[in-house]
Tab-separated table of C-alpha atoms in Angstrom:
chain	number	residue	atom	x	y	z
A	1	MET	CA	-0.156	-0.058	0.033
A	2	SER	CA	1.566	3.416	-1.052
A	3	ALA	CA	1.959	6.146	1.417
A	4	LEU	CA	-0.644	8.962	1.428
A	5	ASN	CA	0.576	12.208	-0.021
A	6	PRO	CA	1.051	14.660	2.858
A	7	ASP	CA	-0.846	17.474	0.852
A	8	HIS	CA	-3.773	15.060	0.287
A	9	LEU	CA	-3.776	13.941	3.928
A	10	ARG	CA	-3.835	17.736	5.039
A	11	THR	CA	-6.611	18.350	2.763
A	12	ARG	CA	-8.651	15.424	4.100
A	13	LEU	CA	-8.091	16.650	7.567
A	14	LEU	CA	-9.287	20.122	6.734
A	15	ASP	CA	-12.370	18.840	4.879
A	16	ALA	CA	-13.339	16.923	7.996
A	17	LEU	CA	-13.146	20.133	10.129
A	18	ILE	CA	-15.726	21.776	8.172
A	19	ALA	CA	-18.134	18.774	7.627
A	20	PRO	CA	-21.656	19.352	9.023
A	21	GLY	CA	-21.198	17.402	12.238
A	22	ALA	CA	-17.938	19.261	12.933
A	23	ARG	CA	-18.508	22.717	11.764
A	24	GLU	CA	-19.998	24.314	14.890
A	25	ARG	CA	-17.318	22.962	17.099
A	26	THR	CA	-14.607	24.157	14.494
A	27	GLU	CA	-16.111	27.739	14.387
A	28	ARG	CA	-15.706	28.047	18.144
A	29	SER	CA	-12.257	26.829	18.570
A	30	ARG	CA	-9.619	29.236	19.656
A	31	LEU	CA	-7.371	28.854	16.514
A	32	VAL	CA	-10.185	29.349	14.101
A	33	GLN	CA	-11.400	32.555	15.978
A	34	ALA	CA	-7.861	33.901	16.035
A	35	ALA	CA	-7.548	33.236	12.343
A	36	ARG	CA	-10.898	34.826	11.479
A	37	GLU	CA	-9.831	37.955	13.302
A	38	ARG	CA	-6.753	38.313	11.297
A	39	PHE	CA	-7.615	36.839	7.874
A	40	VAL	CA	-11.230	38.112	7.344
A	41	ALA	CA	-12.362	41.718	7.459
A	42	GLY	CA	-15.714	40.895	9.028
A	43	GLU	CA	-19.290	39.887	8.405
A	44	GLY	CA	-20.477	42.876	6.202
A	45	VAL	CA	-19.361	45.215	3.457
A	46	ASP	CA	-18.815	48.082	5.967
A	47	ASP	CA	-16.139	46.073	7.633
A	48	ALA	CA	-14.545	45.432	4.177
A	49	VAL	CA	-14.594	49.105	3.318
A	50	ALA	CA	-12.976	50.212	6.595
A	51	THR	CA	-10.308	47.667	5.975
A	52	ALA	CA	-9.673	48.920	2.412
A	53	ALA	CA	-9.565	52.615	3.649
A	54	TRP	CA	-6.793	51.560	6.212
A	55	LEU	CA	-4.825	49.717	3.564
A	56	ARG	CA	-4.874	52.714	1.163
A	57	ARG	CA	-3.329	54.842	4.094
A	58	THR	CA	-0.368	52.397	4.010
A	59	ASN	CA	0.016	52.384	0.254
A	60	ARG	CA	-1.785	49.287	-0.430
A	61	LEU	CA	-4.785	48.725	-2.681
A	62	ALA	CA	-7.654	46.529	-1.883
A	63	ALA	CA	-9.782	43.904	-3.738
A	64	LEU	CA	-13.008	43.267	-1.843
A	65	HIS	CA	-13.864	39.617	-1.873
A	66	PRO	CA	-17.450	38.913	-0.848
A	67	LEU	CA	-17.541	35.288	0.708
A	68	LEU	CA	-20.945	34.107	-0.845
A	69	PRO	CA	-22.494	30.646	-1.223
A	70	ALA	CA	-22.379	29.220	-4.630
A	71	ALA	CA	-25.459	30.479	-6.749
A	72	THR	CA	-27.664	27.467	-7.744
A	73	ASP	CA	-30.638	29.384	-9.004
A	74	ALA	CA	-31.811	32.816	-10.515
A	75	ALA	CA	-32.401	34.197	-7.026
A	76	ALA	CA	-28.955	33.473	-5.760
A	77	VAL	CA	-27.313	34.973	-8.845
A	78	GLU	CA	-29.450	38.131	-8.217
A	79	ALA	CA	-28.089	38.173	-4.648
A	80	THR	CA	-24.642	38.073	-6.094
A	81	VAL	CA	-25.222	41.041	-8.251
A	82	ALA	CA	-26.849	42.928	-5.520
A	83	GLU	CA	-23.936	42.388	-3.205
A	84	ALA	CA	-21.501	43.143	-5.814
A	85	THR	CA	-23.226	46.383	-6.650
A	86	THR	CA	-23.389	47.553	-3.074
A	87	ALA	CA	-19.666	46.628	-2.679
A	88	ILE	CA	-18.690	48.614	-5.786
A	89	GLU	CA	-20.694	51.584	-4.765
A	90	ARG	CA	-19.286	51.645	-1.252
A	91	ILE	CA	-15.590	51.119	-2.096
A	92	ALA	CA	-15.335	53.697	-4.994
A	93	PRO	CA	-15.386	56.925	-3.003
A	94	VAL	CA	-13.174	55.540	-0.156
A	95	THR	CA	-10.205	54.528	-2.178
A	96	ALA	CA	-10.400	56.862	-5.215
A	97	GLY	CA	-7.485	58.778	-6.381
A	98	GLY	CA	-4.914	58.957	-9.177
A	99	ASP	CA	-4.956	56.233	-11.807
A	100	TYR	CA	-5.560	53.497	-9.311
A	101	HIS	CA	-8.769	51.536	-9.464
A	102	SER	CA	-10.218	49.391	-6.519
A	103	GLU	CA	-11.182	45.939	-7.293
A	104	LEU	CA	-13.985	43.313	-6.740
A	105	TYR	CA	-13.135	39.711	-6.662
A	106	LEU	CA	-15.744	37.160	-7.584
A	107	ALA	CA	-15.742	33.318	-8.061
A	108	PRO	CA	-17.482	31.764	-11.121
A	109	GLU	CA	-19.776	29.949	-8.770
A	110	HIS	CA	-20.986	33.210	-7.357
A	111	LEU	CA	-22.388	33.756	-10.892
A	112	GLY	CA	-23.804	30.338	-11.352
A	113	LEU	CA	-21.611	29.548	-14.321
A	114	GLY	CA	-21.864	25.839	-13.996
A	115	GLN	CA	-25.686	26.092	-13.683
A	116	ASP	CA	-26.705	28.573	-16.579
A	117	PRO	CA	-23.779	30.107	-18.567
A	118	ALA	CA	-26.104	32.627	-20.252
A	119	ARG	CA	-27.426	33.916	-16.994
A	120	ALA	CA	-23.873	34.009	-15.545
A	121	GLU	CA	-22.785	36.115	-18.432
A	122	GLU	CA	-25.741	38.590	-18.164
A	123	ALA	CA	-25.052	38.971	-14.375
A	124	LEU	CA	-21.244	39.520	-15.075
A	125	ARG	CA	-22.072	42.124	-17.766
A	126	ARG	CA	-24.228	43.917	-15.255
A	127	VAL	CA	-21.566	43.826	-12.493
A	128	CYS	CA	-18.795	45.096	-14.944
A	129	THR	CA	-21.040	48.039	-16.070
A	130	VAL	CA	-21.409	49.185	-12.393
A	131	GLY	CA	-17.693	48.800	-12.019
A	132	ASP	CA	-16.861	50.854	-15.124
A	133	ASP	CA	-19.254	53.453	-13.830
A	134	HIS	CA	-17.345	53.669	-10.470
A	135	ARG	CA	-13.754	52.957	-11.617
A	136	VAL	CA	-13.740	49.597	-9.845
A	137	ASP	CA	-12.285	46.648	-11.743
A	138	ILE	CA	-13.634	43.085	-11.600
A	139	THR	CA	-11.554	40.000	-11.198
A	140	LEU	CA	-12.820	36.444	-11.689
A	141	ARG	CA	-11.275	33.667	-9.642
A	142	SER	CA	-10.298	30.526	-11.474
A	143	GLY	CA	-12.767	27.793	-11.122
A	144	PRO	CA	-12.284	23.999	-11.123
A	145	ASP	CA	-10.029	22.672	-14.043
A	146	HIS	CA	-12.945	21.031	-15.726
A	147	SER	CA	-14.717	24.341	-15.997
A	148	MET	CA	-11.946	26.478	-17.318
A	149	ASP	CA	-13.095	26.384	-20.920
A	150	ALA	CA	-16.336	27.808	-19.813
A	151	LEU	CA	-14.752	30.539	-17.907
A	152	LEU	CA	-12.361	31.456	-20.547
A	153	HIS	CA	-15.232	31.685	-23.057
A	154	LEU	CA	-17.071	33.878	-20.654
A	155	VAL	CA	-14.177	36.206	-20.146
A	156	GLN	CA	-13.488	36.550	-23.776
A	157	ARG	CA	-17.243	37.501	-24.624
A	158	VAL	CA	-17.631	39.945	-21.711
A	159	ARG	CA	-14.124	41.676	-22.287
A	160	LEU	CA	-15.361	43.017	-25.726
A	161	GLU	CA	-17.347	45.608	-23.867
A	162	HIS	CA	-15.500	45.550	-20.694
A	163	PRO	CA	-11.688	45.256	-21.343
A	164	ARG	CA	-10.595	45.744	-17.792
A	165	LEU	CA	-12.058	42.423	-16.662
A	166	THR	CA	-9.297	40.233	-15.134
A	167	THR	CA	-9.242	36.524	-15.212
A	168	SER	CA	-7.195	34.104	-12.935
A	169	LEU	CA	-4.933	31.287	-14.101
A	170	VAL	CA	-3.706	28.502	-11.768
A	171	ALA	CA	-0.053	27.929	-12.901
A	172	ARG	CA	0.202	24.295	-11.722
A	173	ARG	CA	-2.260	23.228	-14.259
A	174	HIS	CA	-0.769	21.656	-17.277
A	175	ARG	CA	-3.087	23.725	-19.688
A	176	SER	CA	-2.184	27.187	-18.033
A	177	GLU	CA	0.810	27.830	-20.259
A	178	ALA	CA	-1.218	27.692	-23.415
A	179	ASP	CA	-4.020	29.699	-21.568
A	180	ALA	CA	-1.590	32.275	-20.621
A	181	ALA	CA	-0.435	32.565	-24.316
A	182	MET	CA	-3.945	32.825	-25.543
A	183	LEU	CA	-4.923	35.536	-23.139
A	184	ALA	CA	-1.631	37.449	-23.826
A	185	ALA	CA	-2.370	37.396	-27.440
A	186	THR	CA	-5.709	38.997	-26.846
A	187	CYS	CA	-4.293	41.589	-24.416
A	188	ALA	CA	-6.426	40.246	-21.558
A	189	ARG	CA	-5.461	41.262	-17.950
A	190	VAL	CA	-4.384	38.072	-15.966
A	191	ARG	CA	-3.999	37.299	-12.255
A	192	LEU	CA	-1.484	34.392	-11.897
A	193	VAL	CA	-1.526	32.072	-8.893
A	194	ARG	CA	0.654	29.139	-8.109
A	195	GLY	CA	-2.239	26.946	-6.995
A	196	GLY	CA	-2.563	25.055	-3.833
A	197	THR	CA	-3.141	21.312	-3.279
A	198	GLY	CA	-6.189	19.360	-4.452
A	199	GLU	CA	-5.809	19.702	-8.144
A	200	PRO	CA	-6.186	16.427	-10.030
A	201	GLN	CA	-2.937	14.506	-10.636
A	202	ALA	CA	-3.944	14.033	-14.255
A	203	SER	CA	-4.090	17.534	-15.083
A	204	SER	CA	-1.609	19.276	-12.899
A	205	TRP	CA	1.975	19.282	-11.594
A	206	GLN	CA	2.274	17.768	-8.152
A	207	ASP	CA	6.009	18.144	-7.366
A	208	PRO	CA	6.609	21.644	-5.922
A	209	HIS	CA	9.760	22.333	-8.118
A	210	GLU	CA	7.600	21.561	-11.142
A	211	VAL	CA	4.935	23.845	-10.009
A	212	ASP	CA	7.336	26.597	-9.538
A	213	LEU	CA	8.775	26.124	-13.063
A	214	ALA	CA	5.260	26.125	-14.436
A	215	PHE	CA	4.730	29.450	-12.687
A	216	ALA	CA	7.932	30.769	-14.177
A	217	ARG	CA	6.861	29.781	-17.682
A	218	CYS	CA	3.393	31.350	-17.377
A	219	LEU	CA	4.728	34.614	-15.953
A	220	ALA	CA	7.485	34.985	-18.547
A	221	THR	CA	4.770	34.526	-21.195
A	222	LEU	CA	2.620	37.314	-19.686
A	223	LEU	CA	5.330	39.714	-18.878
A	224	GLY	CA	6.886	39.186	-22.328
A	225	SER	CA	3.613	40.164	-23.890
A	226	GLY	CA	3.065	43.578	-22.044
A	227	VAL	CA	-0.333	42.703	-20.580
A	228	HIS	CA	-1.308	43.786	-17.278
A	229	THR	CA	-0.246	41.100	-14.836
A	230	VAL	CA	-1.140	40.353	-11.403
A	231	VAL	CA	1.327	38.135	-9.251
A	232	ALA	CA	-0.716	36.528	-6.446
A	233	THR	CA	1.700	34.601	-4.377
A	234	HIS	CA	3.569	34.761	-1.008
A	235	GLU	CA	6.421	32.389	-2.074
A	236	PRO	CA	9.618	34.442	-1.908
A	237	VAL	CA	11.412	32.614	-4.632
A	238	LEU	CA	8.420	33.439	-7.058
A	239	LEU	CA	8.358	36.998	-5.809
A	240	ASP	CA	12.114	37.418	-6.593
A	241	LEU	CA	11.483	35.768	-9.909
A	242	ALA	CA	8.850	38.256	-10.752
A	243	ASP	CA	11.007	41.048	-9.891
A	244	GLY	CA	13.731	39.952	-12.067
A	245	LEU	CA	11.534	39.149	-15.093
A	246	ALA	CA	9.686	42.676	-14.696
A	247	ASP	CA	13.115	44.291	-14.879
A	248	GLN	CA	13.988	42.151	-18.002
A	249	SER	CA	10.745	43.278	-19.706
A	250	GLY	CA	11.425	46.862	-19.068
A	251	ARG	CA	8.702	47.367	-16.601
A	252	GLY	CA	9.091	49.824	-13.830
A	253	PRO	CA	8.266	49.163	-10.086
A	254	GLU	CA	4.583	49.836	-10.864
A	255	GLY	CA	4.602	47.664	-14.132
A	256	LEU	CA	3.596	44.669	-12.191
A	257	GLU	CA	0.950	44.222	-9.511
A	258	TYR	CA	1.520	41.943	-6.357
A	259	GLN	CA	-1.507	40.565	-4.632
A	260	PHE	CA	-1.484	39.096	-1.018
A	261	PHE	CA	-3.939	37.732	1.430
A	262	LEU	CA	-5.260	40.038	4.219
A	263	GLY	CA	-3.462	39.243	7.296
A	264	ALA	CA	-0.705	37.151	5.764
A	265	ASP	CA	2.989	38.265	5.824
A	266	PRO	CA	2.162	41.826	6.734
A	267	ASP	CA	5.906	42.830	6.809
A	268	LEU	CA	6.295	41.408	3.357
A	269	GLN	CA	3.411	43.427	2.265
A	270	LEU	CA	4.676	46.715	3.597
A	271	ARG	CA	8.235	46.143	2.299
A	272	THR	CA	6.922	45.565	-1.234
A	273	ALA	CA	4.759	48.482	-1.301
A	274	ASP	CA	7.504	50.848	0.404
A	275	ALA	CA	9.824	49.609	-2.554
A	276	GLY	CA	7.383	51.321	-4.933
A	277	HIS	CA	5.639	48.277	-6.169
A	278	ARG	CA	1.909	48.204	-6.674
A	279	VAL	CA	0.537	46.031	-3.975
A	280	ARG	CA	-3.170	44.806	-3.753
A	281	ILE	CA	-4.670	42.956	-0.813
A	282	LEU	CA	-7.533	40.564	-0.994
A	283	VAL	CA	-10.193	41.633	1.474
A	284	PRO	CA	-12.601	38.716	2.302
A	285	TYR	CA	-15.801	39.410	4.074
A	286	GLY	CA	-19.173	37.714	4.549
A	287	PRO	CA	-20.863	34.516	5.793
A	288	MET	CA	-18.728	31.998	4.142
A	289	TRP	CA	-15.631	32.859	6.172
A	290	LEU	CA	-14.842	29.334	7.391
A	291	GLU	CA	-14.615	28.200	3.707
A	292	HIS	CA	-12.064	30.831	3.075
A	293	LEU	CA	-10.024	29.758	6.134
A	294	HIS	CA	-10.158	26.352	4.880
A	295	ASP	CA	-8.969	27.394	1.334
A	296	LEU	CA	-6.133	29.458	2.933
A	297	ALA	CA	-5.092	26.585	5.140
A	298	ARG	CA	-4.852	24.162	2.029
A	299	ARG	CA	-2.193	26.309	0.518
A	300	PRO	CA	1.583	25.518	0.866
A	301	SER	CA	2.344	27.914	3.788
A	302	GLY	CA	-1.306	28.230	5.075
A	303	VAL	CA	-0.925	26.041	8.148
A	304	ARG	CA	2.173	27.826	9.236
A	305	ARG	CA	0.454	31.080	9.016
A	306	LEU	CA	-2.485	29.943	11.097
A	307	VAL	CA	-0.167	28.483	13.797
A	308	GLU	CA	1.800	31.802	13.864
A	309	THR	CA	-1.448	33.741	14.451
A	310	VAL	CA	-2.796	31.590	17.360
A	311	THR	CA	0.859	31.704	19.026
A	312	GLY	CA	1.389	35.267	18.514
A	313	ARG	CA	4.470	34.880	16.381
A	314	GLY	CA	2.874	36.189	13.145
């Protein structure tokens, strides 16, 4: 019998903690409450906007991330549009100034892409229109590997009217290098993430070194094309790589955007911003906060950050 992959074991343990029978006990735990205080802005949009205003005073931009349940019907999609509209209208006047835009971060499942693509497209167009009116950009999270074709088709169609729409790519997936080249050729804005555990072995790199190499190839493609690129990682080796590739491509300190999680590596965030780089912080808020912490803990250094939080070393 082969040994269980440590990443897969961690994923199973984390999944068990948010299962229906264990969820209430997990939410009350000291570790989880401490993590919630640090990594989640709060329950409502007011909490998120206040956090965004504080970040702006420290030279960091914000991407509001409403933590919503997946939309399974028309009413749920309308709820997403309503929440997105409120967030856009609230964040715009707080962080306005210069050529910087605030941002709203949504997942494809918030729009019900897997349920009704046409309805998801109509909803995304409405959100993007409100965003354009208030100088707030929209970024879509990458969905599951099997839904990437639908997501990219959606982005291609909506970008015809809303060119500042940004899509996310998971570098560890085998297909992402080709997807990066396709998006670069169409001048699309791209957010590149390394990708955590849980990706299917048949369609993604599993060895950490191979994942880093895949990230490097995707990033070189994007930076070489001149498209707006967001580097969403906390891994030091990849941040150094991004700095070097940005210099080689002739981009100045603001020619590349770095995105970090709220509460994670705050000293790194401030050092990056103080060096003149454009830094954006993902600001999560809303009812699905435990799922967000679950997702954070599945990432390579997520457990370390949670332990540092509860022990006071972070």
